[in-house]
PDB file of C-alpha atoms and ligand atoms in Angstrom:
ATOM      1  CA  MET P  26     130.316 105.387  80.392  1.00 53.00           C
ATOM      2  CA  LYS P  27     128.690 102.253  82.214  1.00 69.00           C
ATOM      3  CA  ASN P  28     124.575 104.308  82.600  1.00 93.00           C
ATOM      4  CA  LEU P  29     124.502 104.434  86.594  1.00 95.00           C
ATOM      5  CA  PHE P  30     120.911 104.138  85.737  1.00 98.00           C
ATOM      6  CA  ASP P  31     120.171 100.812  84.059  1.00 98.00           C
ATOM      7  CA  LEU P  32     118.113  97.803  85.541  1.00 98.00           C
ATOM      8  CA  THR P  33     118.141  95.080  82.934  1.00 98.00           C
ATOM      9  CA  GLY P  34     118.904  92.176  84.316  1.00 97.00           C
ATOM     10  CA  LYS P  35     116.405  93.256  87.745  1.00 98.00           C
ATOM     11  CA  VAL P  36     113.932  92.048  89.685  1.00 99.00           C
ATOM     12  CA  ALA P  37     112.096  94.311  91.033  1.00 99.00           C
ATOM     13  CA  LEU P  38     109.184  94.398  93.161  1.00 99.00           C
ATOM     14  CA  VAL P  39     106.576  97.034  93.263  1.00 99.00           C
ATOM     15  CA  THR P  40     103.533  96.219  96.861  1.00 99.00           C
ATOM     16  CA  GLY P  41     100.341  98.359  95.884  1.00 98.00           C
ATOM     17  CA  ALA P  42     100.866  98.825  92.210  1.00 98.00           C
ATOM     18  CA  SER P  43      97.184  98.418  91.278  1.00 98.00           C
ATOM     19  CA  SER P  44      96.532 102.091  90.777  1.00 98.00           C
ATOM     20  CA  GLY P  45      98.734 106.051  91.662  1.00 98.00           C
ATOM     21  CA  LEU P  46     102.475 105.569  92.090  1.00 98.00           C
ATOM     22  CA  GLY P  47     102.181 102.099  92.334  1.00 98.00           C
ATOM     23  CA  VAL P  48     100.898 101.426  88.653  1.00 98.00           C
ATOM     24  CA  GLN P  49     103.580 105.018  87.656  1.00 98.00           C
ATOM     25  CA  PHE P  50     106.354 102.850  89.610  1.00 98.00           C
ATOM     26  CA  ALA P  51     106.523  99.656  88.360  1.00 98.00           C
ATOM     27  CA  LYS P  52     106.693 101.362  84.539  1.00 98.00           C
ATOM     28  CA  ALA P  53     109.563 103.649  85.248  1.00 98.00           C
ATOM     29  CA  LEU P  54     111.304  99.830  86.855  1.00 98.00           C
ATOM     30  CA  ALA P  55     110.773  97.826  83.410  1.00 98.00           C
ATOM     31  CA  ASN P  56     111.649 101.244  81.006  1.00 98.00           C
ATOM     32  CA  GLN P  57     114.760 100.911  83.055  1.00 98.00           C
ATOM     33  CA  GLY P  58     115.509  97.342  81.814  1.00 98.00           C
ATOM     34  CA  ALA P  59     113.918  95.259  85.781  1.00 98.00           C
ATOM     35  CA  ASN P  60     112.327  91.834  85.310  1.00 98.00           C
ATOM     36  CA  ILE P  61     108.518  92.664  87.862  1.00 99.00           C
ATOM     37  CA  ALA P  62     106.644  92.080  90.456  1.00 99.00           C
ATOM     38  CA  ILE P  63     103.120  93.529  91.142  1.00 99.00           C
ATOM     39  CA  ILE P  64     101.019  92.795  93.982  1.00 98.00           C
ATOM     40  CA  ALA P  65      98.507  93.633  95.827  1.00 98.00           C
ATOM     41  CA  ARG P  66      95.248  93.212  96.610  1.00 98.00           C
ATOM     42  CA  ARG P  67      92.491  93.388  93.224  1.00 98.00           C
ATOM     43  CA  ILE P  68      94.241  91.253  91.283  1.00 98.00           C
ATOM     44  CA  ASP P  69      91.883  92.417  87.979  1.00 98.00           C
ATOM     45  CA  LYS P  70      93.576  95.880  88.094  1.00 98.00           C
ATOM     46  CA  LEU P  71      96.538  93.675  89.292  1.00 98.00           C
ATOM     47  CA  GLU P  72      95.914  92.310  85.445  1.00 98.00           C
ATOM     48  CA  LEU P  73      95.989  95.446  83.706  1.00 98.00           C
ATOM     49  CA  VAL P  74      98.680  96.955  84.924  1.00 98.00           C
ATOM     50  CA  LYS P  75     100.937  93.481  84.585  1.00 98.00           C
ATOM     51  CA  LYS P  76      99.412  94.171  80.109  1.00 98.00           C
ATOM     52  CA  GLU P  77     101.017  97.641  79.850  1.00 98.00           C
ATOM     53  CA  ILE P  78     104.181  96.490  81.170  1.00 98.00           C
ATOM     54  CA  GLU P  79     104.707  93.821  79.026  1.00 98.00           C
ATOM     55  CA  LYS P  80     103.721  96.639  76.610  1.00 98.00           C
ATOM     56  CA  ILE P  81     107.322  97.572  77.586  1.00 98.00           C
ATOM     57  CA  GLY P  82     109.082  95.033  76.808  1.00 98.00           C
ATOM     58  CA  ALA P  83     109.296  93.813  80.327  1.00 98.00           C
ATOM     59  CA  PRO P  84     108.234  90.463  81.675  1.00 98.00           C
ATOM     60  CA  CYS P  85     105.695  91.311  84.563  1.00 98.00           C
ATOM     61  CA  PHE P  86     104.447  88.223  87.596  1.00 99.00           C
ATOM     62  CA  THR P  87     101.514  89.713  89.134  1.00 98.00           C
ATOM     63  CA  VAL P  88     100.908  87.552  92.692  1.00 98.00           C
ATOM     64  CA  GLU P  89      97.963  89.441  94.490  1.00 98.00           C
ATOM     65  CA  CYS P  90      98.073  90.008  98.843  1.00 98.00           C
ATOM     66  CA  ASP P  91      96.903  91.727 100.854  1.00 98.00           C
ATOM     67  CA  VAL P  92      99.909  92.592 103.126  1.00 98.00           C
ATOM     68  CA  SER P  93      98.063  93.553 106.554  1.00 98.00           C
ATOM     69  CA  LYS P  94      98.406  89.636 106.411  1.00 98.00           C
ATOM     70  CA  THR P  95     101.994  88.292 107.392  1.00 98.00           C
ATOM     71  CA  ASP P  96     101.401  84.675 105.962  1.00 98.00           C
ATOM     72  CA  GLU P  97     100.105  86.018 102.644  1.00 98.00           C
ATOM     73  CA  ILE P  98     103.999  88.615 103.032  1.00 99.00           C
ATOM     74  CA  VAL P  99     105.522  85.264 103.266  1.00 98.00           C
ATOM     75  CA  SER P 100     103.841  83.194 101.067  1.00 98.00           C
ATOM     76  CA  MET P 101     103.973  85.827  98.242  1.00 99.00           C
ATOM     77  CA  VAL P 102     108.080  86.789  98.637  1.00 99.00           C
ATOM     78  CA  ALA P 103     108.198  82.682  98.151  1.00 98.00           C
ATOM     79  CA  GLU P 104     106.570  83.256  95.523  1.00 98.00           C
ATOM     80  CA  VAL P 105     108.387  85.684  93.338  1.00 99.00           C
ATOM     81  CA  LYS P 106     111.555  84.221  94.650  1.00 98.00           C
ATOM     82  CA  LYS P 107     110.145  81.180  92.831  1.00 98.00           C
ATOM     83  CA  HIS P 108     109.889  82.407  90.288  1.00 98.00           C
ATOM     84  CA  TYR P 109     112.309  84.918  88.994  1.00 98.00           C
ATOM     85  CA  GLY P 110     115.065  83.523  91.331  1.00 98.00           C
ATOM     86  CA  LYS P 111     116.430  87.099  93.132  1.00 98.00           C
ATOM     87  CA  ILE P 112     114.382  89.766  94.434  1.00 99.00           C
ATOM     88  CA  ASP P 113     117.313  93.300  94.338  1.00 99.00           C
ATOM     89  CA  ILE P 114     115.328  95.662  94.175  1.00 99.00           C
ATOM     90  CA  LEU P 115     111.288  96.774  96.391  1.00 99.00           C
ATOM     91  CA  VAL P 116     109.265  99.037  96.191  1.00 99.00           C
ATOM     92  CA  ASN P 117     106.827  99.124 100.009  1.00 98.00           C
ATOM     93  CA  ASN P 118     104.400 101.154  98.410  1.00 98.00           C
ATOM     94  CA  ALA P 119     100.513 100.215  99.346  1.00 98.00           C
ATOM     95  CA  GLY P 120      99.498 102.994 101.769  1.00 98.00           C
ATOM     96  CA  VAL P 121      96.308 104.025 102.723  1.00 98.00           C
ATOM     97  CA  GLY P 122      95.216 107.730 103.139  1.00 96.00           C
ATOM     98  CA  LYS P 123      92.372 107.950 105.459  1.00 92.00           C
ATOM     99  CA  VAL P 124      91.050 110.885 107.476  1.00 94.00           C
ATOM    100  CA  PHE P 125      90.310 110.502 111.096  1.00 95.00           C
ATOM    101  CA  PRO P 126      89.702 113.769 113.351  1.00 96.00           C
ATOM    102  CA  ALA P 127      92.026 112.900 116.391  1.00 97.00           C
ATOM    103  CA  GLU P 128      89.289 113.719 119.419  1.00 97.00           C
ATOM    104  CA  THR P 129      86.630 110.574 118.382  1.00 97.00           C
ATOM    105  CA  GLN P 130      89.073 108.323 116.294  1.00 97.00           C
ATOM    106  CA  THR P 131      88.563 105.082 117.599  1.00 98.00           C
ATOM    107  CA  ASP P 132      91.522 102.733 117.924  1.00 98.00           C
ATOM    108  CA  GLU P 133      90.345 100.829 115.545  1.00 98.00           C
ATOM    109  CA  GLU P 134      90.014 103.555 112.841  1.00 98.00           C
ATOM    110  CA  TRP P 135      94.482 104.156 114.580  1.00 98.00           C
ATOM    111  CA  ARG P 136      95.406 100.530 113.735  1.00 98.00           C
ATOM    112  CA  SER P 137      94.094 100.731 110.075  1.00 98.00           C
ATOM    113  CA  VAL P 138      96.440 102.725 109.036  1.00 98.00           C
ATOM    114  CA  ILE P 139      98.843 101.874 111.397  1.00 98.00           C
ATOM    115  CA  ASP P 140      99.055  98.568 110.716  1.00 98.00           C
ATOM    116  CA  ILE P 141      98.880  99.255 106.940  1.00 98.00           C
ATOM    117  CA  ASN P 142     101.387 102.099 106.231  1.00 98.00           C
ATOM    118  CA  LEU P 143     103.535 101.423 109.361  1.00 98.00           C
ATOM    119  CA  ASN P 144     103.681  97.569 110.615  1.00 98.00           C
ATOM    120  CA  SER P 145     103.035  96.326 106.878  1.00 98.00           C
ATOM    121  CA  VAL P 146     105.744  98.118 105.322  1.00 98.00           C
ATOM    122  CA  TYR P 147     108.301  96.503 107.660  1.00 98.00           C
ATOM    123  CA  TYR P 148     107.038  92.529 107.514  1.00 98.00           C
ATOM    124  CA  VAL P 149     107.008  92.905 103.752  1.00 99.00           C
ATOM    125  CA  ALA P 150     110.951  94.085 104.472  1.00 99.00           C
ATOM    126  CA  ARG P 151     111.264  91.712 106.813  1.00 99.00           C
ATOM    127  CA  GLU P 152     110.230  88.935 104.777  1.00 99.00           C
ATOM    128  CA  VAL P 153     112.025  90.088 101.550  1.00 99.00           C
ATOM    129  CA  GLY P 154     114.837  92.012 103.979  1.00 99.00           C
ATOM    130  CA  LYS P 155     115.168  88.349 103.694  1.00 98.00           C
ATOM    131  CA  VAL P 156     116.149  86.991  99.817  1.00 98.00           C
ATOM    132  CA  MET P 157     118.212  89.816 100.475  1.00 99.00           C
ATOM    133  CA  ILE P 158     120.426  88.674 103.222  1.00 98.00           C
ATOM    134  CA  GLU P 159     121.210  85.484 101.717  1.00 98.00           C
ATOM    135  CA  GLN P 160     121.862  87.257  98.364  1.00 98.00           C
ATOM    136  CA  GLN P 161     123.937  90.155  99.733  1.00 98.00           C
ATOM    137  CA  TYR P 162     121.628  92.879  97.392  1.00 98.00           C
ATOM    138  CA  GLY P 163     118.926  94.105  98.156  1.00 98.00           C
ATOM    139  CA  LYS P 164     117.661  98.491  97.414  1.00 99.00           C
ATOM    140  CA  ILE P 165     114.399  99.055  99.653  1.00 99.00           C
ATOM    141  CA  ILE P 166     112.360 102.008  99.085  1.00 99.00           C
ATOM    142  CA  ASN P 167     110.218 102.715 101.205  1.00 99.00           C
ATOM    143  CA  LEU P 168     106.624 105.627  99.897  1.00 98.00           C
ATOM    144  CA  GLY P 169     107.198 107.781 103.090  1.00 98.00           C
ATOM    145  CA  SER P 170     105.216 111.107 102.565  1.00 98.00           C
ATOM    146  CA  LEU P 171     105.233 115.400 103.059  1.00 97.00           C
ATOM    147  CA  HIS P 172     103.958 113.620 106.472  1.00 97.00           C
ATOM    148  CA  SER P 173     106.924 112.021 107.660  1.00 98.00           C
ATOM    149  CA  SER P 174     108.371 116.063 108.374  1.00 96.00           C
ATOM    150  CA  VAL P 175     104.989 117.885 108.922  1.00 96.00           C
ATOM    151  CA  ALA P 176     101.261 118.065 109.497  1.00 95.00           C
ATOM    152  CA  MET P 177      98.844 119.504 107.179  1.00 91.00           C
ATOM    153  CA  ALA P 178      97.015 122.955 109.366  1.00 87.00           C
ATOM    154  CA  GLY P 179      94.078 121.779 110.360  1.00 86.00           C
ATOM    155  CA  SER P 180      94.128 118.269 108.586  1.00 91.00           C
ATOM    156  CA  PRO P 181      93.012 115.516 111.056  1.00 94.00           C
ATOM    157  CA  ILE P 182      95.095 112.712 109.601  1.00 96.00           C
ATOM    158  CA  THR P 183      96.964 111.916 112.774  1.00 97.00           C
ATOM    159  CA  ALA P 184      97.394 108.268 112.519  1.00 98.00           C
ATOM    160  CA  TYR P 185      98.230 109.251 108.710  1.00 98.00           C
ATOM    161  CA  CYS P 186     101.262 111.229 109.011  1.00 98.00           C
ATOM    162  CA  ALA P 187     102.018 109.370 112.132  1.00 98.00           C
ATOM    163  CA  SER P 188     102.566 106.234 110.070  1.00 98.00           C
ATOM    164  CA  LYS P 189     104.444 108.287 107.703  1.00 98.00           C
ATOM    165  CA  GLY P 190     106.358 109.997 110.140  1.00 98.00           C
ATOM    166  CA  ALA P 191     108.169 106.514 111.678  1.00 98.00           C
ATOM    167  CA  VAL P 192     108.607 105.451 108.107  1.00 98.00           C
ATOM    168  CA  GLU P 193     111.385 107.222 107.523  1.00 98.00           C
ATOM    169  CA  MET P 194     112.875 106.403 111.226  1.00 98.00           C
ATOM    170  CA  LEU P 195     111.794 103.045 109.974  1.00 99.00           C
ATOM    171  CA  THR P 196     114.415 103.165 106.991  1.00 99.00           C
ATOM    172  CA  LYS P 197     117.218 104.638 108.538  1.00 98.00           C
ATOM    173  CA  ALA P 198     116.975 102.251 111.563  1.00 99.00           C
ATOM    174  CA  LEU P 199     116.993  99.379 108.455  1.00 99.00           C
ATOM    175  CA  ALA P 200     119.312 100.009 106.837  1.00 99.00           C
ATOM    176  CA  ASN P 201     121.749 100.716 109.748  1.00 98.00           C
ATOM    177  CA  GLU P 202     121.529  97.068 110.754  1.00 98.00           C
ATOM    178  CA  TRP P 203     121.102  95.832 106.657  1.00 99.00           C
ATOM    179  CA  ALA P 204     124.595  98.290 105.525  1.00 98.00           C
ATOM    180  CA  LYS P 205     126.714  94.913 106.278  1.00 98.00           C
ATOM    181  CA  HIS P 206     124.228  93.029 103.889  1.00 98.00           C
ATOM    182  CA  ASN P 207     125.003  95.496 101.501  1.00 98.00           C
ATOM    183  CA  ILE P 208     121.409  96.178 101.326  1.00 98.00           C
ATOM    184  CA  THR P 209     120.058 100.151 100.674  1.00 99.00           C
ATOM    185  CA  VAL P 210     116.719 101.215 102.070  1.00 99.00           C
ATOM    186  CA  ASN P 211     115.476 105.097 101.429  1.00 99.00           C
ATOM    187  CA  ALA P 212     112.845 106.265 100.925  1.00 99.00           C
ATOM    188  CA  ILE P 213     110.539 109.224  98.425  1.00 99.00           C
ATOM    189  CA  GLY P 214     108.730 111.706 100.664  1.00 98.00           C
ATOM    190  CA  PRO P 215     105.890 112.809  97.513  1.00 98.00           C
ATOM    191  CA  ALA P 216     103.589 115.555  98.272  1.00 98.00           C
ATOM    192  CA  TYR P 217     100.424 114.779  96.774  1.00 97.00           C
ATOM    193  CA  PHE P 218     100.128 113.702  93.524  1.00 98.00           C
ATOM    194  CA  PRO P 219      96.783 112.769  91.449  1.00 97.00           C
ATOM    195  CA  SER P 220      96.330 108.694  92.604  1.00 96.00           C
ATOM    196  CA  GLU P 221      93.065 107.371  94.171  1.00 96.00           C
ATOM    197  CA  MET P 222      93.772 108.727  96.855  1.00 95.00           C
ATOM    198  CA  THR P 223      94.322 111.945  96.712  1.00 95.00           C
ATOM    199  CA  ASN P 224      91.777 112.528  94.179  1.00 92.00           C
ATOM    200  CA  GLU P 225      88.932 114.449  96.150  1.00 90.00           C
ATOM    201  CA  VAL P 226      91.240 115.809  98.839  1.00 92.00           C
ATOM    202  CA  ILE P 227      93.485 117.564  95.288  1.00 94.00           C
ATOM    203  CA  GLY P 228      89.942 118.551  93.734  1.00 92.00           C
ATOM    204  CA  SER P 229      88.691 120.781  96.753  1.00 93.00           C
ATOM    205  CA  ASP P 230      88.982 124.130  96.671  1.00 94.00           C
ATOM    206  CA  GLU P 231      90.261 124.582 100.215  1.00 92.00           C
ATOM    207  CA  PHE P 232      92.798 122.172  99.441  1.00 94.00           C
ATOM    208  CA  LYS P 233      94.214 124.181  96.133  1.00 94.00           C
ATOM    209  CA  ALA P 234      94.056 127.798  98.881  1.00 94.00           C
ATOM    210  CA  ALA P 235      96.948 124.780 101.137  1.00 93.00           C
ATOM    211  CA  VAL P 236      99.518 124.295  98.167  1.00 96.00           C
ATOM    212  CA  ALA P 237      99.111 128.312  96.650  1.00 95.00           C
ATOM    213  CA  ILE P 238     100.229 128.557 100.058  1.00 94.00           C
ATOM    214  CA  TYR P 239     103.123 125.766 101.419  1.00 95.00           C
ATOM    215  CA  CYS P 240     104.133 124.905  98.240  1.00 97.00           C
ATOM    216  CA  PRO P 241     106.600 126.837  96.039  1.00 98.00           C
ATOM    217  CA  MET P 242     106.064 125.463  93.100  1.00 98.00           C
ATOM    218  CA  GLY P 243     102.680 125.901  93.716  1.00 97.00           C
ATOM    219  CA  ARG P 244     101.118 122.856  92.290  1.00 97.00           C
ATOM    220  CA  VAL P 245     100.506 118.984  92.861  1.00 97.00           C
ATOM    221  CA  GLY P 246     103.100 116.337  91.579  1.00 98.00           C
ATOM    222  CA  ARG P 247     102.617 115.311  87.323  1.00 98.00           C
ATOM    223  CA  GLU P 248     102.598 111.862  86.377  1.00 97.00           C
ATOM    224  CA  GLY P 249     106.735 110.976  86.018  1.00 97.00           C
ATOM    225  CA  GLU P 250     108.044 113.099  88.236  1.00 98.00           C
ATOM    226  CA  LEU P 251     108.570 111.170  91.589  1.00 98.00           C
ATOM    227  CA  ASP P 252     110.726 108.181  88.241  1.00 98.00           C
ATOM    228  CA  GLY P 253     113.643 109.796  89.069  1.00 98.00           C
ATOM    229  CA  ALA P 254     114.048 109.520  93.194  1.00 98.00           C
ATOM    230  CA  LEU P 255     112.791 105.986  92.525  1.00 99.00           C
ATOM    231  CA  ILE P 256     115.753 105.252  90.133  1.00 98.00           C
ATOM    232  CA  TYR P 257     117.635 106.919  92.011  1.00 98.00           C
ATOM    233  CA  PHE P 258     117.574 104.663  95.320  1.00 99.00           C
ATOM    234  CA  ALA P 259     116.451 101.194  92.812  1.00 99.00           C
ATOM    235  CA  SER P 260     120.053 101.406  90.622  1.00 98.00           C
ATOM    236  CA  ASP P 261     123.707 101.077  91.660  1.00 96.00           C
ATOM    237  CA  ALA P 262     123.862 105.572  91.135  1.00 98.00           C
ATOM    238  CA  SER P 263     122.863 104.893  94.441  1.00 98.00           C
ATOM    239  CA  SER P 264     125.527 102.612  95.815  1.00 98.00           C
ATOM    240  CA  TYR P 265     127.010 104.606  98.642  1.00 98.00           C
ATOM    241  CA  THR P 266     123.353 106.194  99.697  1.00 98.00           C
ATOM    242  CA  THR P 267     121.503 104.504 102.114  1.00 99.00           C
ATOM    243  CA  GLY P 268     118.997 105.770 105.295  1.00 98.00           C
ATOM    244  CA  GLN P 269     117.280 109.013 103.383  1.00 99.00           C
ATOM    245  CA  LEU P 270     114.477 110.424 102.922  1.00 98.00           C
ATOM    246  CA  LEU P 271     114.237 111.848  99.611  1.00 98.00           C
ATOM    247  CA  SER P 272     111.407 115.066  99.589  1.00 98.00           C
ATOM    248  CA  VAL P 273     109.971 115.493  95.806  1.00 98.00           C
ATOM    249  CA  ASP P 274     107.381 118.264  97.319  1.00 98.00           C
ATOM    250  CA  GLY P 275     107.890 121.195  95.025  1.00 98.00           C
ATOM    251  CA  GLY P 276     109.960 122.833  97.915  1.00 98.00           C
ATOM    252  CA  TRP P 277     106.591 122.379 100.988  1.00 97.00           C
ATOM    253  CA  THR P 278     108.788 120.945 103.086  1.00 97.00           C
ATOM    254  CA  THR P 279     111.653 123.722 103.485  1.00 96.00           C
ATOM    255  CA  ILE P 280     109.281 127.057 105.261  1.00 90.00           C
TER     256      ILE P 280
HETATM  257  P1  NAP M 305      96.025 104.726  95.424  1.00 79.76           P
HETATM  258  O1  NAP M 305      96.202 104.656  94.647  1.00 79.76           O
HETATM  259  O2  NAP M 305      95.225 104.958  96.756  1.00 79.76           O
HETATM  260  O3  NAP M 305      97.101 103.304  95.993  1.00 79.76           O
HETATM  261  C1  NAP M 305      97.574 102.483  97.399  1.00 79.76           C
HETATM  262  C2  NAP M 305      97.308 101.084  96.420  1.00 79.76           C
HETATM  263  O4  NAP M 305      97.829 100.677  97.816  1.00 79.76           O
HETATM  264  C3  NAP M 305      96.427 100.135  95.410  1.00 79.76           C
HETATM  265  O5  NAP M 305      97.642  99.671  94.857  1.00 79.76           O
HETATM  266  C4  NAP M 305      95.748  98.865  96.626  1.00 79.76           C
HETATM  267  O6  NAP M 305      95.515  98.282  96.056  1.00 79.76           O
HETATM  268  C5  NAP M 305      96.968  98.993  98.659  1.00 79.76           C
HETATM  269  N1  NAP M 305      97.020  98.652  98.881  1.00 79.76           N
HETATM  270  C6  NAP M 305      96.191  99.640 100.263  1.00 79.76           C
HETATM  271  N2  NAP M 305      95.867  98.700 101.353  1.00 79.76           N
HETATM  272  C7  NAP M 305      96.401  97.334 100.933  1.00 79.76           C
HETATM  273  C8  NAP M 305      96.358  95.874 101.539  1.00 79.76           C
HETATM  274  N3  NAP M 305      96.113  95.543 102.819  1.00 79.76           N
HETATM  275  N4  NAP M 305      97.122  95.060 101.116  1.00 79.76           N
HETATM  276  C9  NAP M 305      97.719  95.084  99.528  1.00 79.76           C
HETATM  277  N5  NAP M 305      97.784  95.909  99.282  1.00 79.76           N
HETATM  278  C10 NAP M 305      97.776  97.389  99.631  1.00 79.76           C
HETATM  279  O7  NAP M 305      97.562 105.913  96.810  1.00 79.76           O
HETATM  280  P2  NAP M 305      98.965 105.888  95.995  1.00 79.76           P
HETATM  281  O8  NAP M 305      98.186 107.785  96.101  1.00 79.76           O
HETATM  282  O9  NAP M 305      99.589 105.702  94.807  1.00 79.76           O
HETATM  283  O10 NAP M 305      99.289 105.461  97.432  1.00 79.76           O
HETATM  284  C11 NAP M 305     100.401 104.863  97.359  1.00 79.76           C
HETATM  285  C12 NAP M 305     101.861 105.032  98.998  1.00 79.76           C
HETATM  286  O11 NAP M 305     102.577 106.462  97.680  1.00 79.76           O
HETATM  287  C13 NAP M 305     101.431 105.476  99.432  1.00 79.76           C
HETATM  288  O12 NAP M 305     101.793 104.052 100.756  1.00 79.76           O
HETATM  289  C14 NAP M 305     101.544 106.184 100.547  1.00 79.76           C
HETATM  290  O13 NAP M 305     100.467 106.737 101.122  1.00 79.76           O
HETATM  291  C15 NAP M 305     101.556 106.968  99.696  1.00 79.76           C
HETATM  292  N6  NAP M 305     102.443 108.630  99.284  1.00 79.76           N
HETATM  293  C16 NAP M 305     100.934 109.473  97.888  1.00 79.76           C
HETATM  294  C17 NAP M 305     100.664 110.062  97.680  1.00 79.76           C
HETATM  295  C18 NAP M 305      99.800 111.206  96.588  1.00 79.76           C
HETATM  296  O14 NAP M 305     100.274 112.549  96.180  1.00 79.76           O
HETATM  297  N7  NAP M 305      98.994 110.411  96.577  1.00 79.76           N
HETATM  298  C19 NAP M 305     101.854 111.679  99.223  1.00 79.76           C
HETATM  299  C20 NAP M 305     103.205 110.956  99.342  1.00 79.76           C
HETATM  300  C21 NAP M 305     102.669 109.289  99.772  1.00 79.76           C
HETATM  301  P3  NAP M 305      95.117  97.620  96.622  1.00 79.76           P
HETATM  302  O15 NAP M 305      93.700  97.854  96.708  1.00 79.76           O
HETATM  303  O16 NAP M 305      94.651  96.728  94.259  1.00 79.76           O
HETATM  304  O17 NAP M 305      95.237  96.648  97.407  1.00 79.76           O
END
């Protein structure tokens, strides 16, 4: 039987691949045979990730890009297209996890989260979408969150929750609009996984108590536990699945 999850010859672009989940996503895609492009602002870190991916045996192209700047996104997409000739898979992963109490949060603080976690997700999808429409093929995977659908008891994360809730709806709307172009648009909704963004919160006693109450599996996610959802959405295994957010959360959103 054909390997439904094989990505040999596919080109995958991963945003925010200088740390955390983006690095894991790029490696998982490389392990399935994809050619990789990784982008972020910290080019020194991207170069280290590139070496790790090349050790897997996949080519890796790096581009320094701030996804809050549309001119940088446009030229980054053009560079990746020029380098590989196409872009089959987009993992729209770059994000920020800032914490601001709702009653004192400034306009700038609110925008600093919405700009990266929502606006830039759309801007990158728009520019890569143009390439995918031309090819009449594409697989877009956005990073939602546990907080696409539930908040966290007492936690000052209104902007983060609003941005990730909107990513779920953006995923559905783009899926509808681009289905006619043979492009699927789906999202992954992780609970908490160790990363630069979450390490501080995950280590706190308050958080450990919350996990014991709210997560049926009673633990955070482990490296590799998002790979299955990612490869499903990135491969032709998901050819008839679009507009879906798949929660990978130890059951957190079931209660
Ligand atoms: P992380 O380790 O802090 O990584 C965030 C990545 O986004 C970095 O590579 C960072 O690169 C990039 N980034 C941030 N702002 C950027 C900008 N303006 N331009 C380009 N790149 C930018 O966090 P993470 O936990 O891996 O998060 C990755 C994604 O997963 C985020 O969308 C997050 O909301 C989502 N998520 C994470 C968890 C979790 O538990 N870890 C749970 C649910 C959802 P540079 O700083 O080098 O630019």
